[in-house]
Amino acid sequence: MTVHNLYLFDRNGMCLHYSEWHRKKQAGIPKEEEYKLMYGMLFSIRSFVSKMSPLDMKDGFLAFQTSRYKLHYYETPTGIKVVMNTDLGVGPIRDVLHHIYSALYVELVVKNPLCPLGQTVQSELFRSRLDSYVRSLPFFSARAG
Amino acid sequence: MSLCVLEGMGFRVGQALGERLPQETLAFREELDVLKFLCKDLWVAVFQKQMDSLRTNHQGTYVLQDNSFPLLIRMASGLQYLEEAPKFLTFTCGLLRGTLSTLGIKSLVTASVASLPTCKFQVVIQKT
């Protein structure tokens, strides 16, 4: 079980942070375009899901999976989106994504007066804490399984 | 220029805290006791922790070191943001200077950061 990569977007589609741990295949397009593609897809799926839902929607879009990976999604009321790609053995990880938002992003970026919001995160502390947090998760193993 | 204003605000707050905080009237027999009060009671009241170390040359200069200063701890853990860090210490320098002033000690307080979140406050007593 493993984590492939993680994206962090803000309300305007700006990619605030991207980290990868085990990614065997790249998208074949420049990183900027990859972020735009990811954000555009999430935006469309969110509105599709809420429109086509046969019942009243509670949480909205949570995750999608393919035969090789699963994409987990978490959005805050302020429009911050945490997107994590893991392999198929991983169940719902809403609390993990929430922790990334509240204990890492809010604590180390929002509360840091030298970090301008709405731009890519420059804080080394955020990067290193995020990395050690993801590596400490029970479903992260050093060998890509 | 705005740093002077910040330091001045810290000074005013320190003056008031210096009046309000000390609980025993005769506790300050000498200068070192006042500095110990700053490191223990003042720091706990403002930052919920004590100062980590206090050094002196016994000739009016004291160096107070905090190894995990609360205002810097969320910023970085190392050398990032080192240039801007001292600005966030100005208010606290004023705070120390103001408290010392209420307790009868005229001083000059400066701060330095070698690596976040550790910072040092240097207090130089002004002999009149």
Short mmCIF file of C-alpha atoms in Angstrom, two decimals:
data_model
loop_
_atom_site.label_atom_id
_atom_site.label_comp_id
_atom_site.label_asym_id
_atom_site.label_seq_id
_atom_site.Cartn_x
_atom_site.Cartn_y
_atom_site.Cartn_z
CA MET A 1 0.00 0.00 0.00
CA THR A 2 1.42 3.38 -0.77
CA VAL A 3 0.88 7.05 -1.50
CA HIS A 4 1.77 8.19 -5.02
CA ASN A 5 1.47 11.94 -4.85
CA LEU A 6 -0.38 14.91 -3.34
CA TYR A 7 -1.71 18.18 -4.75
CA LEU A 8 -2.90 21.22 -2.83
CA PHE A 9 -5.04 23.79 -4.69
CA ASP A 10 -6.59 27.05 -3.58
CA ARG A 11 -9.92 28.57 -4.51
CA ASN A 12 -8.60 30.10 -7.73
CA GLY A 13 -7.05 26.96 -9.13
CA MET A 14 -3.53 27.93 -8.09
CA CYS A 15 -1.47 24.87 -7.21
CA LEU A 16 -0.10 25.69 -3.77
CA HIS A 17 1.91 22.55 -3.31
CA TYR A 18 2.77 19.30 -5.04
CA SER A 19 4.77 16.38 -3.64
CA GLU A 20 5.33 12.94 -5.02
CA TRP A 21 6.57 9.80 -3.34
CA HIS A 22 6.08 6.89 -5.71
CA ARG A 23 5.19 7.82 -9.23
CA LYS A 24 6.32 5.44 -11.91
CA LYS A 25 4.77 7.20 -14.89
CA GLN A 26 4.71 10.94 -15.56
CA ALA A 27 1.86 12.62 -17.38
CA GLY A 28 3.96 13.61 -20.36
CA ILE A 29 2.98 17.27 -20.13
CA PRO A 30 4.64 20.17 -18.30
CA LYS A 31 3.83 20.47 -14.60
CA GLU A 32 1.85 23.70 -15.05
CA GLU A 33 -0.46 22.02 -17.51
CA GLU A 34 -0.80 18.98 -15.31
CA TYR A 35 -1.99 21.15 -12.42
CA LYS A 36 -4.50 22.93 -14.64
CA LEU A 37 -5.75 19.60 -15.97
CA MET A 38 -6.18 18.23 -12.46
CA TYR A 39 -7.98 21.32 -11.22
CA GLY A 40 -10.25 21.48 -14.25
CA MET A 41 -11.19 17.85 -13.86
CA LEU A 42 -11.99 18.26 -10.17
CA PHE A 43 -14.09 21.31 -10.84
CA SER A 44 -16.11 19.51 -13.51
CA ILE A 45 -16.57 16.33 -11.49
CA ARG A 46 -17.75 18.30 -8.47
CA SER A 47 -20.47 20.09 -10.36
CA PHE A 48 -21.41 16.93 -12.28
CA VAL A 49 -21.75 14.95 -9.06
CA SER A 50 -23.94 17.51 -7.38
CA LYS A 51 -26.18 17.92 -10.43
CA MET A 52 -26.66 14.24 -11.21
CA SER A 53 -26.98 12.95 -7.67
CA PRO A 54 -30.23 10.99 -7.32
CA LEU A 55 -30.40 11.86 -3.60
CA ASP A 56 -29.67 14.97 -1.56
CA MET A 57 -25.94 15.34 -1.41
CA LYS A 58 -24.10 15.33 1.90
CA ASP A 59 -20.38 15.39 1.29
CA GLY A 60 -20.21 15.46 -2.45
CA PHE A 61 -17.36 14.05 -4.47
CA LEU A 62 -15.06 11.96 -2.26
CA ALA A 63 -12.89 9.74 -4.44
CA PHE A 64 -12.59 7.91 -7.72
CA GLN A 65 -10.67 4.78 -8.55
CA THR A 66 -9.25 3.12 -11.63
CA SER A 67 -7.73 -0.32 -11.99
CA ARG A 68 -4.36 1.00 -10.82
CA TYR A 69 -4.89 3.92 -8.42
CA LYS A 70 -7.40 5.76 -6.28
CA LEU A 71 -7.75 9.53 -6.12
CA HIS A 72 -8.97 10.95 -2.81
CA TYR A 73 -10.45 14.45 -2.61
CA TYR A 74 -11.10 16.81 0.28
CA GLU A 75 -12.38 20.37 0.00
CA THR A 76 -12.78 23.00 2.68
CA PRO A 77 -15.43 25.74 2.78
CA THR A 78 -12.69 28.20 1.83
CA GLY A 79 -12.04 26.36 -1.40
CA ILE A 80 -8.73 24.72 -0.43
CA LYS A 81 -8.58 21.32 -2.13
CA VAL A 82 -6.39 18.45 -0.98
CA VAL A 83 -5.97 15.69 -3.56
CA MET A 84 -4.07 12.50 -2.80
CA ASN A 85 -3.41 9.58 -5.15
CA THR A 86 -2.90 6.26 -3.45
CA ASP A 87 -3.00 2.67 -4.54
CA LEU A 88 -6.17 0.62 -4.41
CA GLY A 89 -5.77 -0.95 -0.97
CA VAL A 90 -6.46 2.34 0.83
CA GLY A 91 -9.92 3.05 2.27
CA PRO A 92 -11.53 6.42 3.03
CA ILE A 93 -8.91 8.86 4.29
CA ARG A 94 -10.97 12.00 4.80
CA ASP A 95 -9.51 12.47 8.27
CA VAL A 96 -5.96 12.25 6.92
CA LEU A 97 -6.65 14.92 4.32
CA HIS A 98 -8.35 17.04 6.96
CA HIS A 99 -5.27 16.73 9.16
CA ILE A 100 -3.09 17.86 6.26
CA TYR A 101 -5.29 20.91 5.95
CA SER A 102 -5.75 21.84 9.61
CA ALA A 103 -2.54 20.79 11.31
CA LEU A 104 -0.14 21.44 8.45
CA TYR A 105 -1.50 23.99 5.98
CA VAL A 106 -3.32 26.23 8.48
CA GLU A 107 -0.69 25.97 11.22
CA LEU A 108 2.43 26.36 9.11
CA VAL A 109 1.32 28.41 6.12
CA VAL A 110 -1.74 30.45 7.03
CA LYS A 111 -0.32 31.33 10.44
CA ASN A 112 3.09 32.18 9.04
CA PRO A 113 3.22 35.95 8.42
CA LEU A 114 5.98 35.52 5.86
CA CYS A 115 4.00 33.14 3.65
CA PRO A 116 1.83 35.07 1.19
CA LEU A 117 -1.45 33.24 0.61
CA GLY A 118 -2.52 32.49 -2.93
CA GLN A 119 1.00 31.58 -4.07
CA THR A 120 3.03 28.38 -4.12
CA VAL A 121 4.09 27.54 -0.60
CA GLN A 122 7.76 28.36 0.00
CA SER A 123 7.99 27.28 3.62
CA GLU A 124 10.54 24.52 4.07
CA LEU A 125 9.00 23.63 7.42
CA PHE A 126 5.67 22.91 5.73
CA ARG A 127 7.34 20.75 3.09
CA SER A 128 9.33 18.70 5.58
CA ARG A 129 6.48 18.25 8.08
CA LEU A 130 4.14 17.17 5.28
CA ASP A 131 6.70 14.71 4.00
CA SER A 132 7.28 13.13 7.42
CA TYR A 133 3.53 13.03 8.11
CA VAL A 134 2.78 11.19 4.87
CA ARG A 135 5.68 8.80 5.44
CA SER A 136 4.33 8.03 8.90
CA LEU A 137 0.87 7.05 7.64
CA PRO A 138 -0.06 3.40 8.18
CA PHE A 139 -0.80 2.89 4.50
CA PHE A 140 2.52 4.28 3.32
CA SER A 141 5.26 1.75 2.74
CA ALA A 142 8.71 2.60 1.52
CA ARG A 143 8.52 0.06 -1.27
CA ALA A 144 5.89 0.86 -3.86
CA GLY A 145 3.62 -2.20 -3.62
CA MET B 1 10.48 53.53 11.30
CA SER B 2 7.53 51.28 11.95
CA LEU B 3 9.83 49.01 13.96
CA CYS B 4 10.28 51.87 16.44
CA VAL B 5 6.52 52.08 16.78
CA LEU B 6 6.33 48.33 17.41
CA GLU B 7 9.08 48.51 19.99
CA GLY B 8 7.29 51.41 21.64
CA MET B 9 4.07 49.41 21.86
CA GLY B 10 5.97 46.53 23.43
CA PHE B 11 7.52 48.98 25.87
CA ARG B 12 4.11 50.25 26.99
CA VAL B 13 2.76 46.73 27.46
CA GLY B 14 5.92 45.76 29.35
CA GLN B 15 5.56 48.76 31.65
CA ALA B 16 2.05 47.66 32.58
CA LEU B 17 3.00 44.01 32.99
CA GLY B 18 5.91 45.03 35.18
CA GLU B 19 3.42 46.74 37.45
CA ARG B 20 0.83 43.98 37.46
CA LEU B 21 2.79 40.76 37.53
CA PRO B 22 5.22 40.69 40.46
CA GLN B 23 3.54 39.07 43.42
CA GLU B 24 6.03 39.44 46.23
CA THR B 25 7.12 42.98 47.01
CA LEU B 26 10.60 42.30 48.35
CA ALA B 27 11.54 39.54 45.90
CA PHE B 28 13.94 41.71 43.91
CA ARG B 29 17.00 42.14 46.01
CA GLU B 30 19.36 42.52 43.12
CA GLU B 31 19.47 42.87 39.35
CA LEU B 32 19.82 39.16 38.74
CA ASP B 33 16.52 38.52 40.54
CA VAL B 34 14.78 40.90 38.17
CA LEU B 35 16.22 39.10 35.17
CA LYS B 36 15.14 35.77 36.63
CA PHE B 37 11.66 37.21 37.04
CA LEU B 38 11.68 38.12 33.34
CA CYS B 39 12.78 34.64 32.36
CA LYS B 40 10.31 32.83 34.53
CA ASP B 41 7.19 34.81 35.42
CA LEU B 42 7.01 37.25 32.52
CA TRP B 43 7.71 34.65 29.85
CA VAL B 44 5.20 32.22 31.34
CA ALA B 45 2.53 34.93 31.53
CA VAL B 46 3.02 35.99 27.92
CA PHE B 47 4.20 32.84 26.12
CA GLN B 48 3.15 30.00 28.46
CA LYS B 49 6.72 28.77 28.73
CA GLN B 50 9.93 29.74 30.49
CA MET B 51 13.03 31.15 28.91
CA ASP B 52 15.47 28.35 28.19
CA SER B 53 18.71 29.93 29.35
CA LEU B 54 20.06 33.08 30.99
CA ARG B 55 23.71 34.07 30.84
CA THR B 56 25.51 37.11 32.14
CA ASN B 57 28.93 38.63 32.22
CA HIS B 58 28.16 40.04 35.67
CA GLN B 59 28.90 43.49 34.31
CA GLY B 60 25.44 44.52 33.22
CA THR B 61 25.00 42.42 30.08
CA TYR B 62 22.57 39.52 30.03
CA VAL B 63 21.75 37.11 27.22
CA LEU B 64 18.35 35.42 27.38
CA GLN B 65 17.91 32.49 25.03
CA ASP B 66 14.67 30.88 23.97
CA ASN B 67 15.10 27.65 22.01
CA SER B 68 11.59 27.49 20.62
CA PHE B 69 10.24 31.01 20.57
CA PRO B 70 6.45 30.82 20.06
CA LEU B 71 6.31 33.61 17.47
CA LEU B 72 8.94 31.91 15.32
CA ILE B 73 8.04 28.30 15.80
CA ARG B 74 5.45 28.15 13.03
CA MET B 75 7.68 29.91 10.55
CA ALA B 76 10.62 27.67 9.97
CA SER B 77 12.94 25.21 11.60
CA GLY B 78 16.36 26.22 10.39
CA LEU B 79 17.58 28.99 8.17
CA GLN B 80 14.62 29.86 6.00
CA TYR B 81 13.22 33.37 6.66
CA LEU B 82 16.30 34.21 8.75
CA GLU B 83 16.46 37.76 7.38
CA GLU B 84 12.91 38.72 8.28
CA ALA B 85 12.79 36.95 11.62
CA PRO B 86 14.23 39.80 13.76
CA LYS B 87 11.30 42.05 12.81
CA PHE B 88 9.00 39.71 14.68
CA LEU B 89 11.10 40.06 17.79
CA THR B 90 10.91 43.86 18.03
CA PHE B 91 7.71 43.94 20.05
CA THR B 92 9.18 41.43 22.50
CA CYS B 93 12.34 43.52 22.90
CA GLY B 94 10.16 46.46 23.84
CA LEU B 95 8.26 44.22 26.23
CA LEU B 96 11.44 43.31 28.09
CA ARG B 97 12.65 46.91 28.13
CA GLY B 98 9.30 48.15 29.48
CA THR B 99 9.11 45.60 32.26
CA LEU B 100 12.66 46.40 33.31
CA SER B 101 11.85 50.08 33.29
CA THR B 102 8.91 49.68 35.70
CA LEU B 103 11.15 47.69 37.98
CA GLY B 104 13.61 50.56 38.04
CA ILE B 105 16.16 49.36 35.51
CA LYS B 106 17.06 51.35 32.43
CA SER B 107 18.23 49.09 29.63
CA LEU B 108 18.75 48.51 25.95
CA VAL B 109 17.34 45.30 24.49
CA THR B 110 18.24 43.80 21.12
CA ALA B 111 17.38 40.45 19.60
CA SER B 112 19.22 38.11 17.27
CA VAL B 113 18.35 34.90 15.49
CA ALA B 114 20.97 32.37 14.44
CA SER B 115 18.59 29.63 13.42
CA LEU B 116 14.81 29.50 13.81
CA PRO B 117 13.07 29.01 16.19
CA THR B 118 15.95 29.74 18.59
CA CYS B 119 16.47 33.41 19.41
CA LYS B 120 18.54 35.45 21.84
CA PHE B 121 17.63 38.68 23.59
CA GLN B 122 20.55 40.78 24.72
CA VAL B 123 19.84 43.10 27.66
CA VAL B 124 22.43 45.77 28.41
CA ILE B 125 21.84 47.67 31.64
CA GLN B 126 22.39 51.40 31.27
CA LYS B 127 24.30 52.74 34.21
CA THR B 128 23.38 56.38 34.83
#
